[in-house]
mmCIF file of C-alpha atoms in Angstrom:
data_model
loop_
_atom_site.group_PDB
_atom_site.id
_atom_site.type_symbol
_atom_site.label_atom_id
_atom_site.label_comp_id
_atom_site.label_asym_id
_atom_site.label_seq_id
_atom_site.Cartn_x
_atom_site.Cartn_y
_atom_site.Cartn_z
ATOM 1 C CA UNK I 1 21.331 -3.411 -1.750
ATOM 2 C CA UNK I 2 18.276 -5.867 -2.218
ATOM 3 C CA UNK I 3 18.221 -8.684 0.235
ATOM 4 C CA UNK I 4 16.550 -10.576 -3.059
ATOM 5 C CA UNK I 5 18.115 -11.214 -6.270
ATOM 6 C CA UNK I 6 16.146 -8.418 -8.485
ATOM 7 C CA UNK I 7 14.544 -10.151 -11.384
ATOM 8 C CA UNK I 8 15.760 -8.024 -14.572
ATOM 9 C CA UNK I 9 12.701 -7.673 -16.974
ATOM 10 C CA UNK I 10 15.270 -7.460 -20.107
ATOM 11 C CA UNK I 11 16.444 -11.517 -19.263
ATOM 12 C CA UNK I 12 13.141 -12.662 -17.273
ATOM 13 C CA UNK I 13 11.621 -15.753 -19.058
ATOM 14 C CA UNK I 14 8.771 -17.419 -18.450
ATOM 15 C CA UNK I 15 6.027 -16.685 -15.705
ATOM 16 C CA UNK I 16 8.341 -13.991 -14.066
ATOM 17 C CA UNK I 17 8.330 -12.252 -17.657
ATOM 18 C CA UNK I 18 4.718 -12.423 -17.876
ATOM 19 C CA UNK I 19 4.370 -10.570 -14.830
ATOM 20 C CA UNK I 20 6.837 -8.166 -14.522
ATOM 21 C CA UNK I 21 5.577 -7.108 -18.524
ATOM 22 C CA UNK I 22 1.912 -6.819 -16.635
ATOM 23 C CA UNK I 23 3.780 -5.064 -14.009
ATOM 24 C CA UNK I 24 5.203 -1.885 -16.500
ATOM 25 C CA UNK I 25 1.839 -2.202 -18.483
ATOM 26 C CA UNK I 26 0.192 -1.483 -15.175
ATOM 27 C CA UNK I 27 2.623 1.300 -13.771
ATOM 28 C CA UNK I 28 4.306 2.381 -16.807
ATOM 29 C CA UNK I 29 7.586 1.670 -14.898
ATOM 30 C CA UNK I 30 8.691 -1.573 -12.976
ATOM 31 C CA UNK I 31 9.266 -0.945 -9.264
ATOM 32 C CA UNK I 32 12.206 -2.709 -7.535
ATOM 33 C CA UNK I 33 9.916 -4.548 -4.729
ATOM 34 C CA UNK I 34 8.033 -6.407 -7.660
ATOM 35 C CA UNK I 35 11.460 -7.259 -8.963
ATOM 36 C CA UNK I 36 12.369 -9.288 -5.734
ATOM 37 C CA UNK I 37 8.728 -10.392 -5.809
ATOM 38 C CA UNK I 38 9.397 -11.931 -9.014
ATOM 39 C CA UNK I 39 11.537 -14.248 -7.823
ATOM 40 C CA UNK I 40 8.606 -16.526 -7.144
ATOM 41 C CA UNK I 41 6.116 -15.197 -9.759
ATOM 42 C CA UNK I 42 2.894 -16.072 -8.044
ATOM 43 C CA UNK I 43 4.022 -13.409 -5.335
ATOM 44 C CA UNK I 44 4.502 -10.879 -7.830
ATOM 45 C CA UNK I 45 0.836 -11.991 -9.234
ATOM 46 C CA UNK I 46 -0.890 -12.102 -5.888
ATOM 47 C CA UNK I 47 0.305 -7.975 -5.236
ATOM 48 C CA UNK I 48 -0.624 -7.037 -8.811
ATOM 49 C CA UNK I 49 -3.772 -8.588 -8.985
ATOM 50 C CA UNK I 50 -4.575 -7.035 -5.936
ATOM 51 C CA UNK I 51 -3.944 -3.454 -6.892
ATOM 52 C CA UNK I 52 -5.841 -4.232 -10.042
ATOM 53 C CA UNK I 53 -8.793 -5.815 -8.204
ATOM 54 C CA UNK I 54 -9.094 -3.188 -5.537
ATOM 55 C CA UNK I 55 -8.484 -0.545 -7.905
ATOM 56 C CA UNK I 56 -12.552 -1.115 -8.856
ATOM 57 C CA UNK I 57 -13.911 -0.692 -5.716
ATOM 58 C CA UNK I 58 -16.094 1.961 -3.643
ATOM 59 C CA UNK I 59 -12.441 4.168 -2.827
ATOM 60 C CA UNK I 60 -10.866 6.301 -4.159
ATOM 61 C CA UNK I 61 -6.942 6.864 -5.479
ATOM 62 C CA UNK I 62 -6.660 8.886 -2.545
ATOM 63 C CA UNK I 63 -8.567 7.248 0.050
ATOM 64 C CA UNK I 64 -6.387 4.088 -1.575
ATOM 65 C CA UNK I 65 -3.307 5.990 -0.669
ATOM 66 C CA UNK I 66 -4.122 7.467 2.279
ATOM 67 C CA UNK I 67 -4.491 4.156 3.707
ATOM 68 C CA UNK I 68 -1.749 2.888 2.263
ATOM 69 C CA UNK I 69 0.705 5.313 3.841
ATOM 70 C CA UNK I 70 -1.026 5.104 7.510
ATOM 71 C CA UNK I 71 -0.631 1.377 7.159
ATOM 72 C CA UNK I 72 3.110 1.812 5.860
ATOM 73 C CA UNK I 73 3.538 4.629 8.907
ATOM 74 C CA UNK I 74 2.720 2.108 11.745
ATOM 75 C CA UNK I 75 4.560 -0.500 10.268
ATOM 76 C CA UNK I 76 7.624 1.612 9.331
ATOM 77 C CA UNK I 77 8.261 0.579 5.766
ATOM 78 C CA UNK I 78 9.970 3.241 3.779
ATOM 79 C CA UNK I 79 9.643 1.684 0.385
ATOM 80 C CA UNK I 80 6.114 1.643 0.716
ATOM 81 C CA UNK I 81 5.528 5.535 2.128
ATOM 82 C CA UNK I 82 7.995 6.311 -0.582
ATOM 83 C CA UNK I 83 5.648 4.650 -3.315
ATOM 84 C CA UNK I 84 2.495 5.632 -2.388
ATOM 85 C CA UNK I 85 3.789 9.244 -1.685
ATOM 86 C CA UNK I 86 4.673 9.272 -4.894
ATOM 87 C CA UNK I 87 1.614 7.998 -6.164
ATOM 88 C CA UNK I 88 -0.602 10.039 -3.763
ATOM 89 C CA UNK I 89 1.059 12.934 -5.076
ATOM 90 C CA UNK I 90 -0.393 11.246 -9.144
ATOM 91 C CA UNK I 91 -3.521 11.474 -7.070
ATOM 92 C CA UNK I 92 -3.671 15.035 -6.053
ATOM 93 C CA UNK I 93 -2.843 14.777 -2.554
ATOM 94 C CA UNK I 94 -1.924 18.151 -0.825
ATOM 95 C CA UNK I 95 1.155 17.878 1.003
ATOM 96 C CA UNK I 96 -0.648 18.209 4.157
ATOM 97 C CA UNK I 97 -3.184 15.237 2.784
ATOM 98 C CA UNK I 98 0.129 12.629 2.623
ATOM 99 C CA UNK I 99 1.820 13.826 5.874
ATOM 100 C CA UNK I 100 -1.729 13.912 7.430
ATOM 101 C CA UNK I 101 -2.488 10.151 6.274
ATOM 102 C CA UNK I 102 0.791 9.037 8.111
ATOM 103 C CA UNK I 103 -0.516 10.357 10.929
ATOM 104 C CA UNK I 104 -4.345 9.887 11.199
ATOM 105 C CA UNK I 105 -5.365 13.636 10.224
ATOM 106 C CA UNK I 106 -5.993 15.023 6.812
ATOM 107 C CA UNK I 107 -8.708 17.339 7.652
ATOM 108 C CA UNK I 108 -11.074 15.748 5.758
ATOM 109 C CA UNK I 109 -13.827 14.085 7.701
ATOM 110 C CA UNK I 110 -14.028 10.519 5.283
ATOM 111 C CA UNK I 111 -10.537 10.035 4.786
ATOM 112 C CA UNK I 112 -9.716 10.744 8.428
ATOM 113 C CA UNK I 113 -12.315 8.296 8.836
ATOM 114 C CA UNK I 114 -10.652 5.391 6.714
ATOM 115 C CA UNK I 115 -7.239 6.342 7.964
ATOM 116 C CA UNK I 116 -8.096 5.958 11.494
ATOM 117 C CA UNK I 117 -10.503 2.390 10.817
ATOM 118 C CA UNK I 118 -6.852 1.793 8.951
ATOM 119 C CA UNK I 119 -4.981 2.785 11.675
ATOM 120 C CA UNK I 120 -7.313 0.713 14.466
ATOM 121 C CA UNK I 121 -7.490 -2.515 12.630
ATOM 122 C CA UNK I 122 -3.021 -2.418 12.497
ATOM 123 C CA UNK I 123 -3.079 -1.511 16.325
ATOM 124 C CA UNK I 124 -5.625 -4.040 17.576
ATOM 125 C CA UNK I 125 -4.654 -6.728 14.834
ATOM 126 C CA UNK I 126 -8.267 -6.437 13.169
ATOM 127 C CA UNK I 127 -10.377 -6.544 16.528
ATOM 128 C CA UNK I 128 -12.855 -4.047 16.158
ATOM 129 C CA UNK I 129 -15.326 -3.072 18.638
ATOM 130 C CA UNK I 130 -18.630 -1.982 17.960
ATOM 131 C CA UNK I 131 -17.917 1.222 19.030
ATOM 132 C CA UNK I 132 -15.439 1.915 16.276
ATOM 133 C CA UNK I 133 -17.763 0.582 13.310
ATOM 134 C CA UNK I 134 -20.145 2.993 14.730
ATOM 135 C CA UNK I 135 -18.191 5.682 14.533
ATOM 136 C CA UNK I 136 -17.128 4.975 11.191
ATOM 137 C CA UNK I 137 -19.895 4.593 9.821
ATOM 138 C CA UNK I 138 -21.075 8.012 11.501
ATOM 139 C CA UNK I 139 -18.811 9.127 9.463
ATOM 140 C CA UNK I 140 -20.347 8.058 6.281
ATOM 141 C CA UNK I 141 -18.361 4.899 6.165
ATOM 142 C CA UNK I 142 -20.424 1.629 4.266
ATOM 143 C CA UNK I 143 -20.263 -1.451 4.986
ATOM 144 C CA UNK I 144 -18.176 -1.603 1.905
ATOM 145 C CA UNK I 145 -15.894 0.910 2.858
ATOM 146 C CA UNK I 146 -14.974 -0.985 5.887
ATOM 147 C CA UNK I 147 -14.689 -4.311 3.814
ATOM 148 C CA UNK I 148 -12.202 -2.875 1.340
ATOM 149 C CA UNK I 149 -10.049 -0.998 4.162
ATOM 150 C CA UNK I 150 -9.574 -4.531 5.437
ATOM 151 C CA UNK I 151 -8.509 -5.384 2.233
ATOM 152 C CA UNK I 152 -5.988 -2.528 1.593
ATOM 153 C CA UNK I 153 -4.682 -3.602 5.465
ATOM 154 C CA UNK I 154 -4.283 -7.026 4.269
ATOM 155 C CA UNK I 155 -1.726 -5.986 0.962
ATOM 156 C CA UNK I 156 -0.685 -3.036 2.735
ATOM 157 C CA UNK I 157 0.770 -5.749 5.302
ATOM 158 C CA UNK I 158 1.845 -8.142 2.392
ATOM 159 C CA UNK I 159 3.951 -5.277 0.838
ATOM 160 C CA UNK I 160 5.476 -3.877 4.206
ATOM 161 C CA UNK I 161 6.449 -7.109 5.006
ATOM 162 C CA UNK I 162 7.930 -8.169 2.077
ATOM 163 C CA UNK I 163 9.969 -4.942 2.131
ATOM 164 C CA UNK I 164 11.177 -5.356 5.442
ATOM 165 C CA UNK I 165 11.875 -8.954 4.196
ATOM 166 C CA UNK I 166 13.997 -8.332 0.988
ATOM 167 C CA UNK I 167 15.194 -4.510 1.489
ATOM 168 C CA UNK I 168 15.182 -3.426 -2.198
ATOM 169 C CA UNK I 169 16.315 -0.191 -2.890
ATOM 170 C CA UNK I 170 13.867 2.253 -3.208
ATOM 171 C CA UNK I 171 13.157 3.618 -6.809
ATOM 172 C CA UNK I 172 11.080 6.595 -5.365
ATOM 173 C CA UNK I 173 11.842 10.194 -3.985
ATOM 174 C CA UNK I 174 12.840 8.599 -0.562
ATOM 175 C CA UNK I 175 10.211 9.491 2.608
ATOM 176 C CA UNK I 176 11.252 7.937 5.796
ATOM 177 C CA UNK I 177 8.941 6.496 8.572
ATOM 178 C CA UNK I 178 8.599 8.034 11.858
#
């Protein structure tokens, strides 16, 4: 049971209708963490407009993802592997791919590259050395690549942390951490 009251679209008003209507719009569904996020609207707003935003940049869906589930790995948030297992899966993401992501090895040169710049920026709380932008970018990492996994960190964080925070029940084919 949610920690956070869980805003019903069907009797929202206002700003938390608004949002949670951009949220199914979006998704096609509304997920239960953006429910407790609508509580305060501008929460809700901040994670959507995120997605949206980064949804236009130099990755991927699956390097999105893949990050998204190593981030959600390390910090042990179930809703979140959950989601984006799910939505890895929209993606195309082998089996191996999502269990590989958790774990910092898909097989795939770039996105083990990504997941493990992912991986170092959770373990060392963003302090990279120079060492490890040159071997990302040995790997064919950009400097935009390694701008927008700092992004994904950042709202990978926001989300885990919320979840952890309000405990809504997940509304996903249920993947555990760890």
């Amino acid at each position: 049971m949610s920690r956070l009251t869980l805003i019903d679209p069907a009797t929202a008003t206002g700003a938390a209708k608004d949002v949670l209507e951009a949220t199914k719009a979006t998704f096609g569904a509304t997920p239960n963490m953006v429910r407790a996020m609508a509580n305060s609207p501008v929460v809700a707003k901040v994670f959507l407009d995120a997605f949206k935003t980064l949804g236009g940049g130099v990755l991927n869906g699956q390097e999105r993802e893949a990050i998204a589930l190593a981030v959600a790995e390390r910090n042990g948030c179930d809703y979140c592997l959950s989601a984006h297992t799910a939505i890895g899966k929209m993606h195309r993401m082998s089996d191996a791919q999502l269990t590989g992501a958790r774990h910092g090895q898909t097989g795939d040169g770039k996105l083990d590259a990504l997941v493990t710049l992912a991986r170092q920026l959770v373990e060392r709380r963003g302090h990279l050395s120079d060492a490890d932008l040159t071997t990302a970018r040995a790997a064919g990492l950009t400097d935009a690549h390694v701008a927008e996994v700092v992004a994904h960190v950042a709202i990978a964080f926001y989300t885990n942390y919320f979840n952890h925070v309000a405990q809504p029940e997940i509304d996903f084919p249920v993947v555990r951490a760890g």
